[in-house]
PDB file of C-alpha atoms in Angstrom:
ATOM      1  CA  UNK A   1    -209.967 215.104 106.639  1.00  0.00           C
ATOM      2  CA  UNK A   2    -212.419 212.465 105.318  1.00  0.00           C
ATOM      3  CA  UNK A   3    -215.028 211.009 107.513  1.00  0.00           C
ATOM      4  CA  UNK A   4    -213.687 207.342 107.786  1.00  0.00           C
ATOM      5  CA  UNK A   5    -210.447 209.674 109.225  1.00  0.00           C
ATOM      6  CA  UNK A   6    -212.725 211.451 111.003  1.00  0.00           C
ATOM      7  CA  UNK A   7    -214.268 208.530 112.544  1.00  0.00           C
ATOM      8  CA  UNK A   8    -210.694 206.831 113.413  1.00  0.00           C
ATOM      9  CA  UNK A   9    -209.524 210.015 115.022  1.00  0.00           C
ATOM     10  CA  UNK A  10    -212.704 209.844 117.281  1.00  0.00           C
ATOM     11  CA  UNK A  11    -212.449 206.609 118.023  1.00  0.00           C
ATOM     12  CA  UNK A  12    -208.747 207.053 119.067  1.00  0.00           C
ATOM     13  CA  UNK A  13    -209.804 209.655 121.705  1.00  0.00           C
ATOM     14  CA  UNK A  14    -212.390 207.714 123.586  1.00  0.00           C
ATOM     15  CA  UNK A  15    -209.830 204.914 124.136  1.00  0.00           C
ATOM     16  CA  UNK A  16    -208.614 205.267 127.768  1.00  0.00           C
ATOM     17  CA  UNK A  17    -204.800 206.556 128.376  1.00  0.00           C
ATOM     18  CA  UNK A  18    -202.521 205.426 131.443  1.00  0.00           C
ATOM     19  CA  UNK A  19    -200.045 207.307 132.915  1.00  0.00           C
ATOM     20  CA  UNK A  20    -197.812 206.004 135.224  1.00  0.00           C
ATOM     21  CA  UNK A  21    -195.591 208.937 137.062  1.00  0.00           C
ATOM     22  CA  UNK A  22    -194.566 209.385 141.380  1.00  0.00           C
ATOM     23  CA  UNK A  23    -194.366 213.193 140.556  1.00  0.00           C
ATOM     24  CA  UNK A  24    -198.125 214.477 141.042  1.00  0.00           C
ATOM     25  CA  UNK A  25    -196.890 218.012 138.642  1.00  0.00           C
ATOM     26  CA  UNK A  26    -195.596 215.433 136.147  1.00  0.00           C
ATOM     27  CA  UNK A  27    -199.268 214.244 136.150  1.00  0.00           C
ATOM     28  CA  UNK A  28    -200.998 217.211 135.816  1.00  0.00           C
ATOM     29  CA  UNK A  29    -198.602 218.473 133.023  1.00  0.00           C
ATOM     30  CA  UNK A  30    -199.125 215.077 131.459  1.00  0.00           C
ATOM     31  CA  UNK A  31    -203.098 215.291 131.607  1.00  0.00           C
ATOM     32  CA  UNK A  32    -202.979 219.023 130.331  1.00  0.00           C
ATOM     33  CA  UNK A  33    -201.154 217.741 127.265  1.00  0.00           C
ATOM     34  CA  UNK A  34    -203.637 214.338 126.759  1.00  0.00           C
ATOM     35  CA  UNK A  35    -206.494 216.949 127.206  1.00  0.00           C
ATOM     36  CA  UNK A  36    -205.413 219.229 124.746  1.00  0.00           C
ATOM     37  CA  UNK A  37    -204.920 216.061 122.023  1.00  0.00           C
ATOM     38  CA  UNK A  38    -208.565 215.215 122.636  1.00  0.00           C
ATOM     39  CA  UNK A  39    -208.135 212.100 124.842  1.00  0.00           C
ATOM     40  CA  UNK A  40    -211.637 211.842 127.198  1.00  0.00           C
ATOM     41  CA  UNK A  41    -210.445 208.788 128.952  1.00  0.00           C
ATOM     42  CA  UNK A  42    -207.402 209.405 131.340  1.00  0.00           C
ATOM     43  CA  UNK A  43    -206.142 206.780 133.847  1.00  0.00           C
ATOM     44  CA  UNK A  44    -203.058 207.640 136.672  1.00  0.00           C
ATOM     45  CA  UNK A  45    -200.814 205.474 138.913  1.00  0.00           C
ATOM     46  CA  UNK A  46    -198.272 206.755 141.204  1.00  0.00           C
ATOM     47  CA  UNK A  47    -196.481 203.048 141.463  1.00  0.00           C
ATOM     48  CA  UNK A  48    -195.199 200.480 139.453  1.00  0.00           C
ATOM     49  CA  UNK A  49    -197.541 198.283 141.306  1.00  0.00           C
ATOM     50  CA  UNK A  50    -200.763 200.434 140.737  1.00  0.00           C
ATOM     51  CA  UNK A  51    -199.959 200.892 137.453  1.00  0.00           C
ATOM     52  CA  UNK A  52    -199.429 197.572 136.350  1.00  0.00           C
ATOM     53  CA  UNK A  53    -203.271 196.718 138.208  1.00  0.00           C
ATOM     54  CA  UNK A  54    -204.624 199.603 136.003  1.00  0.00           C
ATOM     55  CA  UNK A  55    -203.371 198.651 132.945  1.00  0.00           C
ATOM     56  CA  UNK A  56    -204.271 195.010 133.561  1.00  0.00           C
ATOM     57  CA  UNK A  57    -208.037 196.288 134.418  1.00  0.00           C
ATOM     58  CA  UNK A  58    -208.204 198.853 131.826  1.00  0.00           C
ATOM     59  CA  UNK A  59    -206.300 197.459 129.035  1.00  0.00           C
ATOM     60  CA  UNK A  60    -205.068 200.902 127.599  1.00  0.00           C
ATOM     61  CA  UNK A  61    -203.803 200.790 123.928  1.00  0.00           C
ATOM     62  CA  UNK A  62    -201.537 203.935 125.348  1.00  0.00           C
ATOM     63  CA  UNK A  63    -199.212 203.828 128.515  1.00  0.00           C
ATOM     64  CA  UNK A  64    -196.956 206.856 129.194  1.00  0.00           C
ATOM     65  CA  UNK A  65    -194.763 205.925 131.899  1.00  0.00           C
ATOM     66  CA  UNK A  66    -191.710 206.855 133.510  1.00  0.00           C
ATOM     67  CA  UNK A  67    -188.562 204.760 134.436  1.00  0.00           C
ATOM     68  CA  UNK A  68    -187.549 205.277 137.997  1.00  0.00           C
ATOM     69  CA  UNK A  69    -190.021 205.529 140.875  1.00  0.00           C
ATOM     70  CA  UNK A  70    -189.318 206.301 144.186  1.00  0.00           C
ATOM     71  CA  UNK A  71    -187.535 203.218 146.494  1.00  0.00           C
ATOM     72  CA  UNK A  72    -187.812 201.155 143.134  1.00  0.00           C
ATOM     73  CA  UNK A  73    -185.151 202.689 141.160  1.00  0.00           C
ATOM     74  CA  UNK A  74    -185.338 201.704 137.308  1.00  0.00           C
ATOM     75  CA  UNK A  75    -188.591 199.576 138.095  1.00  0.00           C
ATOM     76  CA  UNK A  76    -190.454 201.323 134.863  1.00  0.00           C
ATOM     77  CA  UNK A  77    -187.664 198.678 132.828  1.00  0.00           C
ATOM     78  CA  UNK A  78    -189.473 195.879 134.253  1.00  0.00           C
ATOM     79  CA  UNK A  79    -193.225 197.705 134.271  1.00  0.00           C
ATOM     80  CA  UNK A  80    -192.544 197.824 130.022  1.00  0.00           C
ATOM     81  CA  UNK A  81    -191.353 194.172 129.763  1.00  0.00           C
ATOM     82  CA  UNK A  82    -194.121 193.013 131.945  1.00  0.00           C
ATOM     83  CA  UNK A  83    -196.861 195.237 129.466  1.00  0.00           C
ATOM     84  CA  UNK A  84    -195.364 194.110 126.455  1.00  0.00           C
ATOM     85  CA  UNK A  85    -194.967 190.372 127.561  1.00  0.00           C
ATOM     86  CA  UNK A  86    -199.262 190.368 128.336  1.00  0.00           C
ATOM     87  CA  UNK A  87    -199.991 192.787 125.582  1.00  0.00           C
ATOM     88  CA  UNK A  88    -197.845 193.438 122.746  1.00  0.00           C
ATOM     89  CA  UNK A  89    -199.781 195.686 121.326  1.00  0.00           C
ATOM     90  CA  UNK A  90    -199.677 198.468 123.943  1.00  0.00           C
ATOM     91  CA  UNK A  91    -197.942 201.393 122.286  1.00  0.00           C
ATOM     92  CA  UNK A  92    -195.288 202.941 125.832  1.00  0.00           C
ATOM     93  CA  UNK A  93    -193.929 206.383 125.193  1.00  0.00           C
ATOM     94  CA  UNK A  94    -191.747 207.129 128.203  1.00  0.00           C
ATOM     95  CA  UNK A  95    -191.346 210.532 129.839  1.00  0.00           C
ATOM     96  CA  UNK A  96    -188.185 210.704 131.671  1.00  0.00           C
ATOM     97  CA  UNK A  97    -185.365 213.048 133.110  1.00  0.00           C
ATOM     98  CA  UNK A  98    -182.763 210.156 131.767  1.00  0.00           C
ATOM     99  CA  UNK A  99    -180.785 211.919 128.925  1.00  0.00           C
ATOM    100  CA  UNK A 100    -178.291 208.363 129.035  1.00  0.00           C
ATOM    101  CA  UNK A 101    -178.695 207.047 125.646  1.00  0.00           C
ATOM    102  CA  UNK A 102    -177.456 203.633 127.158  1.00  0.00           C
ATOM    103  CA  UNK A 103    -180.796 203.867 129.395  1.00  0.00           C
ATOM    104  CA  UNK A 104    -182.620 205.328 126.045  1.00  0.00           C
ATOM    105  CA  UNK A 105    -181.902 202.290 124.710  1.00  0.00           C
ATOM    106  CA  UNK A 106    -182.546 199.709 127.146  1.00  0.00           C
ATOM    107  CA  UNK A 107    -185.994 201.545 127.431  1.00  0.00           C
ATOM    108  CA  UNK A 108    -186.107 201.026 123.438  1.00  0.00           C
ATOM    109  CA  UNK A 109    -185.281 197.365 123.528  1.00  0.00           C
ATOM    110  CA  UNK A 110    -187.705 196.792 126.250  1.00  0.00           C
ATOM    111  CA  UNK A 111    -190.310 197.539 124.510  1.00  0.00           C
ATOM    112  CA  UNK A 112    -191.522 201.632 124.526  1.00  0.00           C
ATOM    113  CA  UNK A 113    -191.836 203.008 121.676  1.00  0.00           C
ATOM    114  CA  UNK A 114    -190.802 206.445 122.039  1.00  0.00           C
ATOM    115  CA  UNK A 115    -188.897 208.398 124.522  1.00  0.00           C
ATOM    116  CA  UNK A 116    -189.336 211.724 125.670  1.00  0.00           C
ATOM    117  CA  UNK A 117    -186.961 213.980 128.122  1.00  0.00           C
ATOM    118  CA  UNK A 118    -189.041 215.638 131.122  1.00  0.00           C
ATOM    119  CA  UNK A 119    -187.274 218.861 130.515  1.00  0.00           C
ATOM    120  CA  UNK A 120    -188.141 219.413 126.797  1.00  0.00           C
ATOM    121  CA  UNK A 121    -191.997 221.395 126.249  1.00  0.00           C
ATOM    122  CA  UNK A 122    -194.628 220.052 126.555  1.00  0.00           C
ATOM    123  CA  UNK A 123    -195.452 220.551 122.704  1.00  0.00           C
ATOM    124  CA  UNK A 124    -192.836 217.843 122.450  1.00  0.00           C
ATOM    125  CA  UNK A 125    -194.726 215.014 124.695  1.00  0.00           C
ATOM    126  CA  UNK A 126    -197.568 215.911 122.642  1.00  0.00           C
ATOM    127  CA  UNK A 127    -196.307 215.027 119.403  1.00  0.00           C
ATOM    128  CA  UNK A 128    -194.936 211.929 120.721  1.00  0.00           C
ATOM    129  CA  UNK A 129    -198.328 211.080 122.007  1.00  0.00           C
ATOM    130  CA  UNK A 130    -199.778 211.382 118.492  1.00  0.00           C
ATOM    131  CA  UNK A 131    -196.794 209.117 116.660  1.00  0.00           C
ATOM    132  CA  UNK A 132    -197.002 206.550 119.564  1.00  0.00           C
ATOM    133  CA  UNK A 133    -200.907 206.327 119.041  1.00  0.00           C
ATOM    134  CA  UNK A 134    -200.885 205.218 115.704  1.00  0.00           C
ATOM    135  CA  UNK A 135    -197.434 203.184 116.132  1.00  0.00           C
ATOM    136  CA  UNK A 136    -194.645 205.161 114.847  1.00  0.00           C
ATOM    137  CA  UNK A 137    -191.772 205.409 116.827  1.00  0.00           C
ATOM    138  CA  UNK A 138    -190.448 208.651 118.719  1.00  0.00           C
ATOM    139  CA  UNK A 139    -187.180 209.932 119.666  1.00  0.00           C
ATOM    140  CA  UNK A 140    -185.852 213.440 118.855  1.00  0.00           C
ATOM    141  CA  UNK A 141    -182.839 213.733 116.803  1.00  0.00           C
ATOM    142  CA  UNK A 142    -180.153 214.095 119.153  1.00  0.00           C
ATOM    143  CA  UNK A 143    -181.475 211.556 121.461  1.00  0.00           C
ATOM    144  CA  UNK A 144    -181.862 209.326 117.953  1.00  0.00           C
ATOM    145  CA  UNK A 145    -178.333 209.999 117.122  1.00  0.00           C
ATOM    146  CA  UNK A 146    -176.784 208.754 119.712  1.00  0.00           C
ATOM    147  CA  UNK A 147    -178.422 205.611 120.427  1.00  0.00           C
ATOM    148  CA  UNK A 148    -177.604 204.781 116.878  1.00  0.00           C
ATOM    149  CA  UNK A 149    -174.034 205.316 117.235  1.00  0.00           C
ATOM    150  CA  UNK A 150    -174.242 203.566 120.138  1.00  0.00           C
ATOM    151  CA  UNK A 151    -175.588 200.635 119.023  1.00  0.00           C
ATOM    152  CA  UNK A 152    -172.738 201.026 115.912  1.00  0.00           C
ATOM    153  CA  UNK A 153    -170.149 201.068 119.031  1.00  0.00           C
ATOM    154  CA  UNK A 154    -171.855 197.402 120.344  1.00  0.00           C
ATOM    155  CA  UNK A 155    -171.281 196.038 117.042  1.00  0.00           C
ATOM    156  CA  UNK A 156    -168.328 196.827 116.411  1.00  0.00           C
ATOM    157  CA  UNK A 157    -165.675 193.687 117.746  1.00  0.00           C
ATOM    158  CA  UNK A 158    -162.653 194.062 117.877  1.00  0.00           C
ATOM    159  CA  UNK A 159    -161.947 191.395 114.625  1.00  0.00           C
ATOM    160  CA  UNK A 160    -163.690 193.936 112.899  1.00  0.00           C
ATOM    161  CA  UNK A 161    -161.177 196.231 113.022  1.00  0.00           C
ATOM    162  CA  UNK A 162    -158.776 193.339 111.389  1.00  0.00           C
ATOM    163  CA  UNK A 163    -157.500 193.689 107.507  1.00  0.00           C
ATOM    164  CA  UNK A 164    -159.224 191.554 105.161  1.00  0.00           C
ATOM    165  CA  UNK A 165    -156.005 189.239 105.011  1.00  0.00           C
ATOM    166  CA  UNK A 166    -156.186 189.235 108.303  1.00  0.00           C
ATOM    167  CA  UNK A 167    -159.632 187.999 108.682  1.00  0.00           C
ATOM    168  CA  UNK A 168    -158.153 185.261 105.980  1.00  0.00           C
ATOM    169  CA  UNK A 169    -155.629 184.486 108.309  1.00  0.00           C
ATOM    170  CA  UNK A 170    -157.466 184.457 111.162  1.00  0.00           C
ATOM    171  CA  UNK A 171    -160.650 181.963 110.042  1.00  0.00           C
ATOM    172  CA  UNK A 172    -157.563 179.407 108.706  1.00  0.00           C
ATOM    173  CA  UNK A 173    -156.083 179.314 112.233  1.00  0.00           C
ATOM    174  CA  UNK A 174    -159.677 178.374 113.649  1.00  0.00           C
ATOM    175  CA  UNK A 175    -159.114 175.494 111.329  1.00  0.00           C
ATOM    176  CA  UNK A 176    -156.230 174.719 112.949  1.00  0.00           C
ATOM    177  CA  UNK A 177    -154.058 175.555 109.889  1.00  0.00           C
ATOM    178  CA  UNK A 178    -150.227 175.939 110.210  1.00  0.00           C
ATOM    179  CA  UNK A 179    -148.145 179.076 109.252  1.00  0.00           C
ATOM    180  CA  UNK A 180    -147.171 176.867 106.572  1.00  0.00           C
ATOM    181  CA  UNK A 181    -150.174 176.165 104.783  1.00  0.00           C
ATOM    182  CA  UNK A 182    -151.820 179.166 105.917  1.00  0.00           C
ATOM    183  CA  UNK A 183    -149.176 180.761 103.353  1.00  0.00           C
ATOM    184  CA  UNK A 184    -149.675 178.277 100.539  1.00  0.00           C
ATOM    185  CA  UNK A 185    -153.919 178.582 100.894  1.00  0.00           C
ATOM    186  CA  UNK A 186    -153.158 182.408 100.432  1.00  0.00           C
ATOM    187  CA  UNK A 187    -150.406 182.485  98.282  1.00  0.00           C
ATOM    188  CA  UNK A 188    -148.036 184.264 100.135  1.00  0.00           C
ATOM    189  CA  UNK A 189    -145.132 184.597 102.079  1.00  0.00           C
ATOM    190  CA  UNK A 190    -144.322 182.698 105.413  1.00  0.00           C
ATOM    191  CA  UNK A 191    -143.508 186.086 106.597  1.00  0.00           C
ATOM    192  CA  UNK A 192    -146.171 187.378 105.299  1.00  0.00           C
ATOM    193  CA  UNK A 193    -148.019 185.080 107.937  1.00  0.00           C
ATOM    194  CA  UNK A 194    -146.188 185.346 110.657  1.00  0.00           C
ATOM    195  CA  UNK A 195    -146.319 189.490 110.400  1.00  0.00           C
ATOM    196  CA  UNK A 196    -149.768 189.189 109.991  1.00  0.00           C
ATOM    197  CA  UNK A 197    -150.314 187.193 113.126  1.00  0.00           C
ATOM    198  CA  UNK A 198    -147.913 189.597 115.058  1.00  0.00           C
ATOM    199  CA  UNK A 199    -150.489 192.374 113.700  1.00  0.00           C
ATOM    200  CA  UNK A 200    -153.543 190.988 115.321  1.00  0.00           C
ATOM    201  CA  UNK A 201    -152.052 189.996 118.787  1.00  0.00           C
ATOM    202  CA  UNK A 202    -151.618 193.324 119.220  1.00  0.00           C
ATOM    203  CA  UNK A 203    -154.639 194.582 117.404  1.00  0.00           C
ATOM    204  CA  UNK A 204    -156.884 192.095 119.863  1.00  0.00           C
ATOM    205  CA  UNK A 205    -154.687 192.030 123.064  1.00  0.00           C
ATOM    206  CA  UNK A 206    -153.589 189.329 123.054  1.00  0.00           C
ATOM    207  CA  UNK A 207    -149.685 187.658 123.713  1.00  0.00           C
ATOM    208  CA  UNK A 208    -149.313 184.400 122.280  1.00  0.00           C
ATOM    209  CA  UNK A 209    -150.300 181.976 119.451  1.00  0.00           C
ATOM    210  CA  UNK A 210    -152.353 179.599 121.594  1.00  0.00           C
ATOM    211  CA  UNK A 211    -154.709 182.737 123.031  1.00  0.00           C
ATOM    212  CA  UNK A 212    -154.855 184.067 118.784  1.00  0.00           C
ATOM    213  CA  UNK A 213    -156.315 180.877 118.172  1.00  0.00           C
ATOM    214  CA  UNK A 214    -158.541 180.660 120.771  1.00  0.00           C
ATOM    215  CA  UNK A 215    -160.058 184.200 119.980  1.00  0.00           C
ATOM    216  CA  UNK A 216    -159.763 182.830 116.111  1.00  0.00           C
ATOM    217  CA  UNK A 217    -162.060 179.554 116.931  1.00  0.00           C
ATOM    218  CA  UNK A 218    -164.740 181.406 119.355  1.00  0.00           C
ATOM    219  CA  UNK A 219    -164.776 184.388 116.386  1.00  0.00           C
ATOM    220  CA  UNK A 220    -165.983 181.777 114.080  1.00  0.00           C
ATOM    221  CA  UNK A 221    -168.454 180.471 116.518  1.00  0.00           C
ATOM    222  CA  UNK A 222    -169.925 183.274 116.493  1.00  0.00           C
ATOM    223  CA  UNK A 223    -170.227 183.895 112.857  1.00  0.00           C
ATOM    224  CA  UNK A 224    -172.004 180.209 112.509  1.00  0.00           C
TER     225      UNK A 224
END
């Protein structure tokens, strides 16, 4: 290690740490780790409340918090907006017994960057702790895995799952284009059309003509 490293890594462990947990063994395993990745300065709140007042006083660049708190349920959400919306620049790791990837991900998009479960080692929290520091994100493969495919699933509408004649179909009927024309734009059949459209209605739920174009116009809303 060089000494302008050197000198960053030292730095980096005299900068104060907040931890925001109810569970007082949480807090102690949490300070173990901090201790044991050189960090001198170590803050802990027991409420979303007290936590927020810390981190507002002490302006950590590090906040390890949890999500749900006793009689406040998923209050930690709101504690990571809240940071994130004063200081952008905070760097949240959460450590939580929430395996969901739907709450992974919510966590994620509100603004932590990192997630670790309470029941995986401790070695675990502390290499999150050291990506999180310096601004890399953390998640652990499985965890990873599924909030991607996840997020795949939330993209994926249902006039995606439509042929690309389809889709040809379908933006000429947000035009308001007849069977009839929609064949000669394509070159095809009337049939051809009309099979088409029979096709979709059952591809996107739907039961008549008038509720295909309706899901045909608000499609190409969407797409601008």
């Amino acid at each position: 290690m060089n000494a302008i490293a050197s000198q960053i890594d030292i730095a980096a462990t005299r900068l104060p740490v907040l931890v925001i947990d109810d569970h007082p063994i949480v807090l102690q395993g949490c300070r173990r780790v901090l201790e044991d990745a050189g960090v001198e300065t170590i803050a802990e709140a027991t409420t979303v409340v007290g936590g927020y007042r810390i981190f507002h006083r002490l302006r950590p660049p590090v906040v390890i918090c949890d999500l749900t708190f006793q009689g406040s349920g998923m209050a930690g959400l709101g504690l990571i907006r809240r940071i994130r919306a004063v200081a952008p620049e905070t760097r949240i790791l959460v450590f939580s017994m929430h395996n969901d990837p739907v709450i992974v991900a919510r966590a994620l998009e509100a603004g932590a960057l990192g997630y670790v479960l309470k029941d995986h080692a401790s070695a675990e929290l502390f290499e999150a702790f050291g990506k999180v520091r310096i601004g890399e994100v953390y998640l652990d493969r499985r965890l990873a895995t599924e909030v991607a495919m996840l997020r795949a699933d939330a993209r994926r509408t249902p006039e995606s799952q439509l042929t690309p004649r389809e889709q040809q179909i379908l933006a000429r009927l947000a035009q308001g284009r007849s069977y009839g024309a929609i064949a000669t734009d394509l070159s095809v059949s009337y049939k051809t059309v009309t099979n088409a459209c029979s096709q979709m209605r059952q591809k996107l739920g739907v039961r008549t003509l008038a509720e295909l174009i309706h899901v045909a116009v608000t499609h190409a809303q969407r797409q601008g």
